[in-house]
Structures are given as structure tokens and as C-alpha cells.
Short mmCIF file of C-alpha atoms and ligand atoms in Angstrom, two decimals:
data_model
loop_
_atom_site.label_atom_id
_atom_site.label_comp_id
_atom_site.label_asym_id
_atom_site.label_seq_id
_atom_site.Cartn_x
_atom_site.Cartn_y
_atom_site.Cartn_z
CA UNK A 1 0.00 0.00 0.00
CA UNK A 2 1.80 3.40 -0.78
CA UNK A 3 1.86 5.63 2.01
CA UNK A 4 -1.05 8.03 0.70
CA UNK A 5 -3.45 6.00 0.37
CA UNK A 6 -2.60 4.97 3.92
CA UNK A 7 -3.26 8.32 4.93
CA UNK A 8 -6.42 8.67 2.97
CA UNK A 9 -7.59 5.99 4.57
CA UNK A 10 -6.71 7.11 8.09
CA UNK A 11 -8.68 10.54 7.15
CA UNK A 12 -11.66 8.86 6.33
CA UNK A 13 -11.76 6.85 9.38
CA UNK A 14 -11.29 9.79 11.00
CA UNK A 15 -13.87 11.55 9.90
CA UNK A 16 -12.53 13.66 7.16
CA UNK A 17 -13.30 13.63 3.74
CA UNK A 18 -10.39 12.40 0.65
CA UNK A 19 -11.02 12.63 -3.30
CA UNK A 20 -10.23 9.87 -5.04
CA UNK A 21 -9.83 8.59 -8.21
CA UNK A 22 -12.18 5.57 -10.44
CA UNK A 23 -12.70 4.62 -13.36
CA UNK A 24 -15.61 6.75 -14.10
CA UNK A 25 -14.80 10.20 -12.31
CA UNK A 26 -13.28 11.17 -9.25
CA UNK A 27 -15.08 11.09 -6.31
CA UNK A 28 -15.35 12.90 -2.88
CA UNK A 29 -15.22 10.46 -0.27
CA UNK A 30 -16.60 10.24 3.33
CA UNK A 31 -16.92 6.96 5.89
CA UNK A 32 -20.09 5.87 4.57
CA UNK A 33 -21.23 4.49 8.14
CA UNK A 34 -20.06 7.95 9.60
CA UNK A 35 -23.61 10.21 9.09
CA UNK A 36 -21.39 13.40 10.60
CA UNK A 37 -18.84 12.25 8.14
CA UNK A 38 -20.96 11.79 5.20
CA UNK A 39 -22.71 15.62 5.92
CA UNK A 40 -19.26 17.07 5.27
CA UNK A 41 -19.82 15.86 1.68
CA UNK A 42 -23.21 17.84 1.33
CA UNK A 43 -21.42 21.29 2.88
CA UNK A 44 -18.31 21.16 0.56
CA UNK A 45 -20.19 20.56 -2.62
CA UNK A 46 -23.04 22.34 -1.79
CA UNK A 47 -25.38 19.99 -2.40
CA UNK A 48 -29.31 19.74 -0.84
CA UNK A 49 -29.21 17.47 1.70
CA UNK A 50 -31.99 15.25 0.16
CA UNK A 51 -30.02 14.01 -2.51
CA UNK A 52 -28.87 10.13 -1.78
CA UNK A 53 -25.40 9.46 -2.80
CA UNK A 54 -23.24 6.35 -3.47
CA UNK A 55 -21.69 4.05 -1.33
CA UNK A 56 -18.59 2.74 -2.84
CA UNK A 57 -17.68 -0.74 -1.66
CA UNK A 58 -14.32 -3.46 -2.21
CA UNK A 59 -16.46 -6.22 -3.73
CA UNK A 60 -19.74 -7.96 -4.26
CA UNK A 61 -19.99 -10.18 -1.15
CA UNK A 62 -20.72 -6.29 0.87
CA UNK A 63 -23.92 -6.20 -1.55
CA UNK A 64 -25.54 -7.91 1.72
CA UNK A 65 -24.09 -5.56 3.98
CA UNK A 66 -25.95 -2.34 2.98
CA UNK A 67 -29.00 -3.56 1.54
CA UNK A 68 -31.83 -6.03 1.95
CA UNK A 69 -34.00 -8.74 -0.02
CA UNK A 70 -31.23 -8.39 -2.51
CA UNK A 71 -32.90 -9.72 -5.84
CA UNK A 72 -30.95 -12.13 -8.32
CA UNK A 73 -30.70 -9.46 -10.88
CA UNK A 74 -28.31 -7.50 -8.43
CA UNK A 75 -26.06 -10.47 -7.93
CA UNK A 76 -25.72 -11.44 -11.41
CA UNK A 77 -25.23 -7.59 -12.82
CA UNK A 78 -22.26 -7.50 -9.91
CA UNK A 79 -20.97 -10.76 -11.37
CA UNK A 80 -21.14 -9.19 -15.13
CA UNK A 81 -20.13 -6.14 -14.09
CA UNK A 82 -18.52 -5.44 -10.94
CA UNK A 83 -15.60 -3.84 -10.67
CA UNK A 84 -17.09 -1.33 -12.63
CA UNK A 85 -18.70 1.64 -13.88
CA UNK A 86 -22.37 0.61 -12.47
CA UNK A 87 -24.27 1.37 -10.00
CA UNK A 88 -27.04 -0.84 -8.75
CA UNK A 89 -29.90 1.19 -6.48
CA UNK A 90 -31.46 -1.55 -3.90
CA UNK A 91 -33.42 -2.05 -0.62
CA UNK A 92 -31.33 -0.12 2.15
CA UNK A 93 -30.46 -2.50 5.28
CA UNK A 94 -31.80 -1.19 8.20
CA UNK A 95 -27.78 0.45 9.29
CA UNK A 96 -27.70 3.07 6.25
CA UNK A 97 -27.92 5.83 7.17
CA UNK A 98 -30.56 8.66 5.89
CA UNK A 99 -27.33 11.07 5.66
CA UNK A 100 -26.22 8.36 3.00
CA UNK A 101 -29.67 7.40 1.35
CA UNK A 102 -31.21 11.42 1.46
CA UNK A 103 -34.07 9.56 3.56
CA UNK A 104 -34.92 7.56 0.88
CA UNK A 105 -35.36 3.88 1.65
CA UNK A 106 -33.30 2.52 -1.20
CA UNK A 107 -29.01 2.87 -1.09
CA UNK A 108 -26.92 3.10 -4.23
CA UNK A 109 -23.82 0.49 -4.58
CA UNK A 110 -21.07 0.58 -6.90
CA UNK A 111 -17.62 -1.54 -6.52
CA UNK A 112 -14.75 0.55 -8.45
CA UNK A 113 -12.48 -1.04 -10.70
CA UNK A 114 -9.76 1.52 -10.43
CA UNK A 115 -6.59 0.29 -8.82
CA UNK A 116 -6.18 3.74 -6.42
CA UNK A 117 -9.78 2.54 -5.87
CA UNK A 118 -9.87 -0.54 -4.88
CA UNK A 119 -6.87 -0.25 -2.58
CA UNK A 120 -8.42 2.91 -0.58
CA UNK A 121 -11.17 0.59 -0.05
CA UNK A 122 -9.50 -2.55 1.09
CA UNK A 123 -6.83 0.14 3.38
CA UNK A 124 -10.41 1.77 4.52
CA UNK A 125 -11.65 -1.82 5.57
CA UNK A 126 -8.43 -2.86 8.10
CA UNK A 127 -9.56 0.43 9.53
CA UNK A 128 -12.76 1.16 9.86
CA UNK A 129 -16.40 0.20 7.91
CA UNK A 130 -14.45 -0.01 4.01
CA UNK A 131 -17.38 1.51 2.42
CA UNK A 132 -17.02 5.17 1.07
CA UNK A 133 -20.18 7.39 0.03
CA UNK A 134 -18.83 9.71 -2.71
CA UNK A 135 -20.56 11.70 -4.93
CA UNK A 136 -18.61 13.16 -8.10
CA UNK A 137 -16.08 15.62 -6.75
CA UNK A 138 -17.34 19.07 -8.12
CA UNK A 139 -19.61 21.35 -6.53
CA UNK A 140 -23.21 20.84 -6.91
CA UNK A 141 -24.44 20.69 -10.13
CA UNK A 142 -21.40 21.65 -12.31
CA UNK A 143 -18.96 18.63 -14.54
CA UNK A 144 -17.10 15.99 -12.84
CA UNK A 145 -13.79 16.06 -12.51
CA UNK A 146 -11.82 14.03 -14.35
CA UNK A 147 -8.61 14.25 -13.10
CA UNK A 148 -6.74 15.22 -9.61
CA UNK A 149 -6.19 19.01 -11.10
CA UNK A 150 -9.82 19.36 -11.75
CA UNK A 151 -11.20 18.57 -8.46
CA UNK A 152 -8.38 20.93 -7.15
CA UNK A 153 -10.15 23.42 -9.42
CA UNK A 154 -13.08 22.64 -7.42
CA UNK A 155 -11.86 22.37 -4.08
CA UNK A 156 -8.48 24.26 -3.69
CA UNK A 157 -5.40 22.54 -1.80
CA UNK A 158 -6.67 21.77 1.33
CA UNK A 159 -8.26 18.92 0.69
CA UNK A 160 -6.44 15.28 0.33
CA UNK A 161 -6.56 13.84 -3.62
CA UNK A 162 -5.15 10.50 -4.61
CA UNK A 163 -3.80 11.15 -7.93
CA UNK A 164 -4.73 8.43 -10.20
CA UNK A 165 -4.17 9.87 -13.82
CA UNK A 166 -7.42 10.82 -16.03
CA UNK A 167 -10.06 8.46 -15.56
CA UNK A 168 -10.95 5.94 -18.60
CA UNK A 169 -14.27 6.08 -18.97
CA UNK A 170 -15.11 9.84 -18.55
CA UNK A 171 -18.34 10.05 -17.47
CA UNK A 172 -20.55 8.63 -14.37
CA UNK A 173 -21.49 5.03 -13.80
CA UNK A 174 -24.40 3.68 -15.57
CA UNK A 175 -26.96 3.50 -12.45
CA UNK A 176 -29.99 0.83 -12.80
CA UNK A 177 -32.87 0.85 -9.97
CA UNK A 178 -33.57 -2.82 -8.91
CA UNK A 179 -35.28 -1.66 -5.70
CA UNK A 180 -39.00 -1.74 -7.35
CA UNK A 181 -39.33 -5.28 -9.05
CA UNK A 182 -38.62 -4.21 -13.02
CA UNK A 183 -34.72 -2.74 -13.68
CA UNK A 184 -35.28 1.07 -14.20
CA UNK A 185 -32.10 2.80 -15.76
CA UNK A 186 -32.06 5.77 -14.37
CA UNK A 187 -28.37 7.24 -15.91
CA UNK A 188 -26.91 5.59 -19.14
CA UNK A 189 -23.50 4.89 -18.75
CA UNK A 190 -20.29 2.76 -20.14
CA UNK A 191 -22.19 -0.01 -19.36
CA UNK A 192 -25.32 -0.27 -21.69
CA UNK A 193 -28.42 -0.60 -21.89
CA UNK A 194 -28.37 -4.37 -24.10
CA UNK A 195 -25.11 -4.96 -21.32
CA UNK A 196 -27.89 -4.86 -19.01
CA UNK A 197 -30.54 -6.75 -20.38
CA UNK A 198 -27.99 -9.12 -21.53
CA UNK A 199 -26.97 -10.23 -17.87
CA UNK A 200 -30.28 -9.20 -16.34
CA UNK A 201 -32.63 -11.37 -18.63
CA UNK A 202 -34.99 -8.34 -19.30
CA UNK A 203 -34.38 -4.88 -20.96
CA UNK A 204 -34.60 -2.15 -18.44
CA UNK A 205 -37.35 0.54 -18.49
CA UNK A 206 -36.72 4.03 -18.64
CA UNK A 207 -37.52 6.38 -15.51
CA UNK A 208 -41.38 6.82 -14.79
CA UNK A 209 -42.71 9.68 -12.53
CA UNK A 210 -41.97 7.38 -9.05
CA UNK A 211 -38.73 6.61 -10.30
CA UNK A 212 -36.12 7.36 -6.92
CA UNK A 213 -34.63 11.37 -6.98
CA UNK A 214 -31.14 11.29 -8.10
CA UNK A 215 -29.60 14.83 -8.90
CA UNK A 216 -27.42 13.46 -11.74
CA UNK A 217 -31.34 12.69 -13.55
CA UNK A 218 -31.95 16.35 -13.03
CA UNK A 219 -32.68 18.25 -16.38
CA UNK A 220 -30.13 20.68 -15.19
CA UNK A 221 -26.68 18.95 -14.57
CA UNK A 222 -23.12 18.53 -15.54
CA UNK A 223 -22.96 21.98 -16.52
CA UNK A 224 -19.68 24.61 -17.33
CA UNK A 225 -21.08 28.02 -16.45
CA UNK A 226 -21.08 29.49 -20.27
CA UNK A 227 -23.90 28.80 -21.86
CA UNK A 228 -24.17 25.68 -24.15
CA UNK A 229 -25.88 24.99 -26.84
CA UNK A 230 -26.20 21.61 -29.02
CA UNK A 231 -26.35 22.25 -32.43
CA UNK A 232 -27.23 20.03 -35.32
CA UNK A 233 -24.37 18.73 -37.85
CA UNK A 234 -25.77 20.29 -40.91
CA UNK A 235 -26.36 23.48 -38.78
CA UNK A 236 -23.36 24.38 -37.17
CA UNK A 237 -20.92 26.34 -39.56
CA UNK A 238 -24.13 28.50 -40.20
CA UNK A 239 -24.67 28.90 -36.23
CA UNK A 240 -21.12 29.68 -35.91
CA UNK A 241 -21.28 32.40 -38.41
CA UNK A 242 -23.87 34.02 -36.75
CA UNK A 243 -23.02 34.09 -33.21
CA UNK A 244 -20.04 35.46 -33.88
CA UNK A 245 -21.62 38.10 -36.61
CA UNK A 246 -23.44 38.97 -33.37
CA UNK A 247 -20.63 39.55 -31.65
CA UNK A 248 -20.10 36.26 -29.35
CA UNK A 249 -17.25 34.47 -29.03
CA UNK A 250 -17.73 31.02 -30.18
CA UNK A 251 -16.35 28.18 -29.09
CA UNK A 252 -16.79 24.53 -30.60
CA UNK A 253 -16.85 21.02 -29.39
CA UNK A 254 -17.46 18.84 -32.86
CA UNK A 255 -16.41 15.24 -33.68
CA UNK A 256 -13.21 15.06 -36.18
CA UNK A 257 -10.35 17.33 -37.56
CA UNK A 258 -10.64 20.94 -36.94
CA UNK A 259 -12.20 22.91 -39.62
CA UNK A 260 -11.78 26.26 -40.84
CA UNK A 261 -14.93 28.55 -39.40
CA UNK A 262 -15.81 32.19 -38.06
CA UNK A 263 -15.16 30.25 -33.94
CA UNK A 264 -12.86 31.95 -31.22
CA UNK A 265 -11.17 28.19 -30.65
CA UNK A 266 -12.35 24.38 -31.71
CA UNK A 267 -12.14 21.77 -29.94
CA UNK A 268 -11.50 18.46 -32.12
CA UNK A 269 -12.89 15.36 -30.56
CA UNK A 270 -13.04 11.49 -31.29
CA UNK A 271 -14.83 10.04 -33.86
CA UNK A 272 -16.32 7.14 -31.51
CA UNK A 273 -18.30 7.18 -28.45
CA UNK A 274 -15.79 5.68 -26.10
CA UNK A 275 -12.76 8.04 -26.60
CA UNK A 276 -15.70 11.20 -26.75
CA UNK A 277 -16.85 10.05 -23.48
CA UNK A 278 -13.32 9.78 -21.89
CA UNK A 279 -12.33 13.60 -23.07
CA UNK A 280 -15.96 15.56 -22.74
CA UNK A 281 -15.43 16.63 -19.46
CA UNK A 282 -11.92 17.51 -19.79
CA UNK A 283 -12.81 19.09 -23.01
CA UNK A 284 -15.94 21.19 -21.20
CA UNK A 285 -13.68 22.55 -18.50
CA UNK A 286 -11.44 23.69 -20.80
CA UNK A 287 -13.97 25.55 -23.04
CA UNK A 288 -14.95 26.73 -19.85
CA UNK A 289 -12.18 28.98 -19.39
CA UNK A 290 -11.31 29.95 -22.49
CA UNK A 291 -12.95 33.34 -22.01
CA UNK A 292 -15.52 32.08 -24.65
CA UNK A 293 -19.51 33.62 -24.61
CA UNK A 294 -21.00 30.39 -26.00
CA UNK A 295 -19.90 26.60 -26.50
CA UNK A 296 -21.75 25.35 -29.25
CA UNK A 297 -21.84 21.63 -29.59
CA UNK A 298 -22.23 19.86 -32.17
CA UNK A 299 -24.83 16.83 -31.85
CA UNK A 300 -23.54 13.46 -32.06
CA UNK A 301 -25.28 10.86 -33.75
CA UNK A 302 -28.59 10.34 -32.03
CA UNK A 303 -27.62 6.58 -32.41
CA UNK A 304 -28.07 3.97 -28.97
CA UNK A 305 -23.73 3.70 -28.63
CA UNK A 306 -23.90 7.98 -27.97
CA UNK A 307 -26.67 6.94 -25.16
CA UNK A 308 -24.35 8.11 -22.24
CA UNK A 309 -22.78 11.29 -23.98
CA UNK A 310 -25.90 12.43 -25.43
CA UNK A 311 -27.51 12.50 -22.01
CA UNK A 312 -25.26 14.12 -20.36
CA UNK A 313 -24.88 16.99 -23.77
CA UNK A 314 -28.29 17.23 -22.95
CA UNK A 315 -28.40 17.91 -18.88
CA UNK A 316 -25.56 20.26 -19.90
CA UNK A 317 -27.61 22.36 -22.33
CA UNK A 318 -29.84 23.41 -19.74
CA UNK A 319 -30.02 26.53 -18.18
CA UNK A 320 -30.45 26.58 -14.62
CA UNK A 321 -33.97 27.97 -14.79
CA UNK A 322 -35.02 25.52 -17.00
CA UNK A 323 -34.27 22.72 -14.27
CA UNK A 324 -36.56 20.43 -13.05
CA UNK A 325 -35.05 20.45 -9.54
CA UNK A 326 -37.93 19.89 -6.70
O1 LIG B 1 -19.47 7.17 -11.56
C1 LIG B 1 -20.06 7.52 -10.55
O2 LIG B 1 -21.19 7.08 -10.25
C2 LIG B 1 -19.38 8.56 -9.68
C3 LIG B 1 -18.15 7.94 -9.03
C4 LIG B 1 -17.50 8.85 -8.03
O3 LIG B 1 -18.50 6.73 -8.44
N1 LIG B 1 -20.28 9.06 -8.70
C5 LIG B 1 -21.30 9.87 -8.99
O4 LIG B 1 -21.98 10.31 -7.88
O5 LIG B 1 -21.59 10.21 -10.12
P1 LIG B 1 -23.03 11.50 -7.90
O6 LIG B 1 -23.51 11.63 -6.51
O7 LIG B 1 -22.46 12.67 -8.54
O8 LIG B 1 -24.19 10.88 -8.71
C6 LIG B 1 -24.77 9.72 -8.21
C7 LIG B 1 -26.18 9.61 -8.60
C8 LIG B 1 -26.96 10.82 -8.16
O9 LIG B 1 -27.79 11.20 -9.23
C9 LIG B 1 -27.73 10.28 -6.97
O10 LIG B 1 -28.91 10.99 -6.76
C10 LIG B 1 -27.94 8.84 -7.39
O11 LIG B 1 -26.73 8.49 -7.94
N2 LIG B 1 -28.24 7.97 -6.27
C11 LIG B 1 -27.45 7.64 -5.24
N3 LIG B 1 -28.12 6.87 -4.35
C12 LIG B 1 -29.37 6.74 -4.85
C13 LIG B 1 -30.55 6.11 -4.39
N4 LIG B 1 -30.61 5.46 -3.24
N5 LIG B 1 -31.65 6.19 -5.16
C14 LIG B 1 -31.61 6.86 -6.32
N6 LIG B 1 -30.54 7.49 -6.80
C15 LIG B 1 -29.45 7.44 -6.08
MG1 LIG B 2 -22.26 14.32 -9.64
#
């Protein structure tokens, strides 16, 4: 074990909170039996208390730990899937806490597969309860960091990051309700939808008005601060042309080479849905702070493998007011 995760590990049994990295995005960790622990999340990111957030744990066997009348489905998408970018919503055991749940009576579970990951967690379990409720590392509402500089960004240097490079997959864990009889996918993710109904036996629904809150669902989410708009293929040299005849500076996110246009910069990005995925945030930040007026982005195919990014292009087009926050 290399001596920082040994201290991150230490800080979360005591009380404090670490970032650290996974596979999906980094996350802002707390003891997840540790309700004074786990408020210290809610205060640094700003978040409303109601919202539930994930309990990160080593392996599959704690599935029995931290929730109840644990259906088959659960244990065979852990056994497909686990370590990995999914997150399974179940029956809360009677322990979890509402600080951990946002008084809801379901608890999400995920088991990282990143290395930094997984050994925080096993470190976390010699000392103390080894599972670690994390939410994405930004504040409230705004994109997930993707690597240890970006939740800096967020945070500033006081608080404790495990550096574990850019994470591979780029965006948030697929999440899939299993608390309520028939599989609800509430967030598309790496892990798809036909993944899912592969090892499940039956094709998950989409989210129905009782469907559990979860703030990454939220119209309004994974948002830079400019304003960003999605903008058709065909559409967006014209678009281009015109924001910046009206005197906005323009910048673009679009799929292959640069091109020549009226924009303030471009951003080039891949070609497949994958490699888009595992730069958008990166990409967002960046565009961020370019001193731009307006990210326009052009729309990637509306095509079942863009699932994941297309959601989250979408929650990131919002404005604020338009959110459909309770
Ligand atoms: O990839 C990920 O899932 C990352 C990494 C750090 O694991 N975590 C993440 O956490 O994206 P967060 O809190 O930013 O988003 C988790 C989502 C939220 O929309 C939350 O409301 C939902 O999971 N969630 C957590 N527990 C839930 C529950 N019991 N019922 C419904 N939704 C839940
Ligand atoms: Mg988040």
C-alpha cells in the first residue's frame, strides 16, 4: 500500500473527507457508516441534503451488507459487471444511514475497478467500515472532474486527492434501480443498456414519474457556467457564423479534424463514443475557461452507442432555470 493512500484511509476513518480517483470520475469520499462524516460531503459541494449518494464498496460479497432482499438481478449484474462503472440502487439495510440514502429507503452500490480505488477501499476496511459514500467531486451541479487538477479546481489545496491519472471512462457510472421489481435505468453509462438486459434477462425501463430522486437525472446537470448549446451537424458552420456576426465568441466542441470557421477556438474530438466520453469533461472545462460567450456543440449521432454522452450533452444544455429540480 503506498503511504497516501494509507493516509487517505486514516482521514476517512477519521472523519474527514479524501477525493479519489475511479474509473468513471473522481469522487469525494466520506466513511459511509459515519452520518457526521458523510454531511461534510453535502457542505463542501453544496449539495441539498436530500439528494442520496453512493456508497462505494471493495467487492460484491458487501452487496448484503448495505441492503436487503437483494434480488438475483443484483447479484448477477455484480458478477457481469462489478468492478465497474455501475451502479445498482437496492433495498437499504436497516444500518444506512438517511445522511447516505437522502431519507430515501433505497441505497446506491457501486464496486470501483480503479486500482487507487480498490486499494483505498480494502486500506479503509483494516480500519474502519471499508465503504465510502462519494458523490462526483465538483460542486453541486457543475462537470465531474476528471482528473486530480480538476477537483483541485473545485476544491483548492486543502483537501487530500489521490492522484490516479485521467479516468478511462469519462463520465458517471451507468446507475440501474432494482429496488422496485422491473430494472429502471435511471443514468446511461459505459455499461449499456443491451449490457444490461444481456446479464439481467430483461431490458430495463426508462424512468417513470416514481422513479427514486437522483440529482445526476436532473434536467439541469453537468454543466460549465457558459452557456451551451447543441447544435445540429448540418447546422453548425451556419450557427457559428452568426453568433459570432453577433458579436459572441464562439467556441466549438465537434467530432473530427478541426475545420476552418468564423469560432474563437475548436475543440477536435473522437470520432467514436468511447474516446468522446473519456475527453468531454476535460474538453468542457477547458472551453470553460477559455474566455468564450457560447460553446456550441455539435450533436452526435442520435444513435443507442452515444446513449451516455448524449444525455449528459443534454443535462448540460440546460439553463439553470429551466431545471426540473424539486
Ligand atoms: O461514476 C459515478 O457514479 C461517480 C463515481 C464517483 O462513483 N459518482 C457519482 O456520484 O456520479 P453522484 O452523486 O455525482 O451521482 C450519483 C447519482 C446521483 O444522481 C444520486 O442521486 C444517485 O446516484 N443515487 C445515489 N443513491 C441513490 C438512491 N438510493 N436512489 C436513487 N438514486 C441514487
Ligand atoms: Mg455528480
Amino acid at each position: 500500500m503506498t503511504d497516501s493512500v494509507a493516509a487517505a484511509a486514516a482521514r476517512l476513518a477519521a472523519g474527514e473527507l479524501v477525493a479519489f480517483p475511479t474509473e468513471t470520475v473522481y469522487g469525494l469520499g466520506a466513511d459511509a457508516a459515519n452520518p457526521k462524516a458523510v454531511a461534510k460531503i453535502f457542505a463542501l459541494k453544496g449539495r441539498p441534503a436530500d439528494h442520496p449518494v453512493i456508497v462505494h464498496v471493495a467487492d460484491a460479497e458487501a452487496l448484503d451488507d448495505w441492503a436487503r432482499d437483494v434480488p438475483e438481478g443484483a447479484r448477477k449484474a455484480a458478477a457481469a459487471f462489478w468492478p465497474g462503472p455501475l451502479t445498482l440502487i437496492l433495498r437499504k439495510a436497516a444500518h444506512v444511514s438517511p445522511a447516505v440514502t437522502g431519507g430515501q429507503d433505497s441505497v446506491g452500490l457501486r464496486c470501483p475497478s480503479h486500482p487507487v480505488a480498490q486499494e483505498l477501499l480494502r486500506a479503509f476496511a483494516k480500519m474502519g467500515s471499508g465503504a465510502i459514500a462519494a458523490p462526483s467531486a465538483n460542486k453541486f451541479g457543475h462537470v465531474s472532474p476528471t482528473t486530480a487538477q480538476h477537483v483541485r479546481d473545485e476544491f483548492g489545496p486543502d483537501l487530500l486527492i489521490l492522484d490516479g491519472g485521467a479516468c478511462d471512462v469519462g463520465i458517471e457510472s451507468t446507475i440501474v434501480d432494482l429496488s422496485r421489481g422491473t430494472p429502471v435505468l435511471l443514468r446511461p453509462g459505459a455499461i449499456t443498456r443491451e449490457q444490461l438486459a444481456h446479464a439481467l434477462g430483461v431490458e430495463p425501463r426508462a424512468p417513470d414519474a416514481d422513479a427514486p430522486r437522483a440529482s445526476g437525472t436532473l434536467a439541469s446537470h453537468y454543466a460549465p457556467r457558459t452557456p451551451l448549446e447543441l447544435v445540429a451537424e448540418a447546422q453548425l458552420e451556419l450557427r457559428v457564423r452568426e453568433l459570432a456576426t453577433a458579436g459572441k465568441r464562439v467556441a466549438v466542441l465537434a467530432r473530427g479534424p478541426a475545420r476552418a470557421s468564423a469560432a474563437f477556438v475548436w475543440q477536435a474530438a473522437a470520432e467514436n463514443p468511447a474516446a468522446y466520453a473519456h475527453d468531454l469533461y476535460a474538453y468542457l472545462r477547458s472551453l470553460d475557461s477559455s474566455g468564450a460567450d457560447i460553446i456550441a456543440v455539435e450533436a452526435p449521432p442520435a444513435d443507442l452507442a452515444w446513449d451516455a454522452v448524449n444525455d449528459r450533452l443534454g443535462r448540460a444544455s440546460k439553463a439553470v432555470n429551466e431545471s426540473d429540480e424539486p
